[in-house]
Amino acid sequence: MKWVNHLAIAGSTTALVSPALVPVALLGSTAPDWLEWVLKALGKPVRHRTVTHYLLGWALLLAFGLGLWDFHGMVAAFAWGGLSHVLADACTVMGVPFSPHSDRRFHLFGGRLRTGGSGEYGVAWGLVAVCLVIAVLFKPHGGSGWYPFFYDWAGLYQSGVIDAKEWKDNRLKFF
Ligand SMILES: [Zn+2]
């Protein structure tokens, strides 16, 4: 699946729960792919959609972040990004491996989407639309006017949640 769709899925779902963690989730949502480049750079090339795309691995990391140890929710957000990537890839014809111990490819919804096809855009942006509707329905009344999807980057930077320079350097690399 295309990165723009992975980013849309992870970003919109995370914005509903915790807008501050969206950048971390975005990083995680592309991790299964860029980790392949990292491994290659380290001299350990892996085949596409194998080691870094184990459904079980990302699910366990998410469980770990939610249940055992986390740092400001970052582990969970990163893992959710990765898991959403693998789940989205599972909707494509190629599927994803479930764990190192199974050769079977895991498919969701029949695995009919084609990478780059219009179907994956429909799924990803349909989900964004659903998240927007939920966000509007649950919009808090009064108060600071906090609103998912229009979070305050400057505020995040001041509170130290994100490193502004790092974000600026990296945000364009996703596309
Ligand atoms: Zn992938």
XYZ file of N, CA, C and O in Angstrom, residues 153-154 156-158 160-171:
68
model
N 0.744 22.667 16.478
C 2.136 22.217 16.380
C 3.062 23.043 17.250
O 3.983 22.511 17.870
N 2.812 24.365 17.274
C 3.697 25.217 18.059
C 3.618 24.829 19.536
O 4.631 24.764 20.229
N 2.839 21.923 20.750
C 3.506 20.633 20.936
C 5.002 20.839 21.054
O 5.668 20.231 21.876
N 5.507 21.729 20.222
C 6.938 21.983 20.216
C 7.361 22.569 21.558
O 8.318 22.141 22.176
N 6.554 23.533 22.043
C 6.912 24.166 23.307
C 6.856 23.193 24.471
O 7.651 23.258 25.383
N 7.589 20.251 24.269
C 8.661 19.274 24.134
C 8.226 17.919 23.633
O 8.978 16.964 23.696
N 6.990 17.824 23.140
C 6.543 16.523 22.652
C 7.267 16.151 21.372
O 7.644 15.012 21.155
N 7.471 17.162 20.517
C 8.222 16.852 19.303
C 9.413 17.772 19.181
O 9.415 18.886 19.678
N 10.403 17.275 18.517
C 11.591 18.047 18.222
C 11.331 18.713 16.875
O 11.273 18.060 15.854
N 11.120 20.029 16.894
C 10.664 20.722 15.693
C 11.607 20.544 14.513
O 11.183 20.347 13.389
N 12.882 20.594 14.794
C 13.821 20.495 13.684
C 13.725 19.114 13.039
O 13.666 18.989 11.821
N 13.653 18.120 13.888
C 13.569 16.761 13.382
C 12.328 16.593 12.518
O 12.354 16.009 11.451
N 11.231 17.131 13.033
C 9.981 17.025 12.284
C 10.097 17.745 10.947
O 9.737 17.214 9.908
N 10.652 18.962 10.952
C 10.781 19.722 9.715
C 11.655 18.984 8.712
O 11.382 18.957 7.527
N 12.724 18.389 9.233
C 13.640 17.692 8.347
C 12.996 16.466 7.728
O 13.317 16.091 6.611
N 12.100 15.841 8.475
C 11.604 14.542 8.047
C 10.239 14.546 7.400
O 9.888 13.609 6.712
N 9.457 15.582 7.639
C 8.055 15.483 7.240
C 7.879 15.316 5.736
O 6.942 14.698 5.285
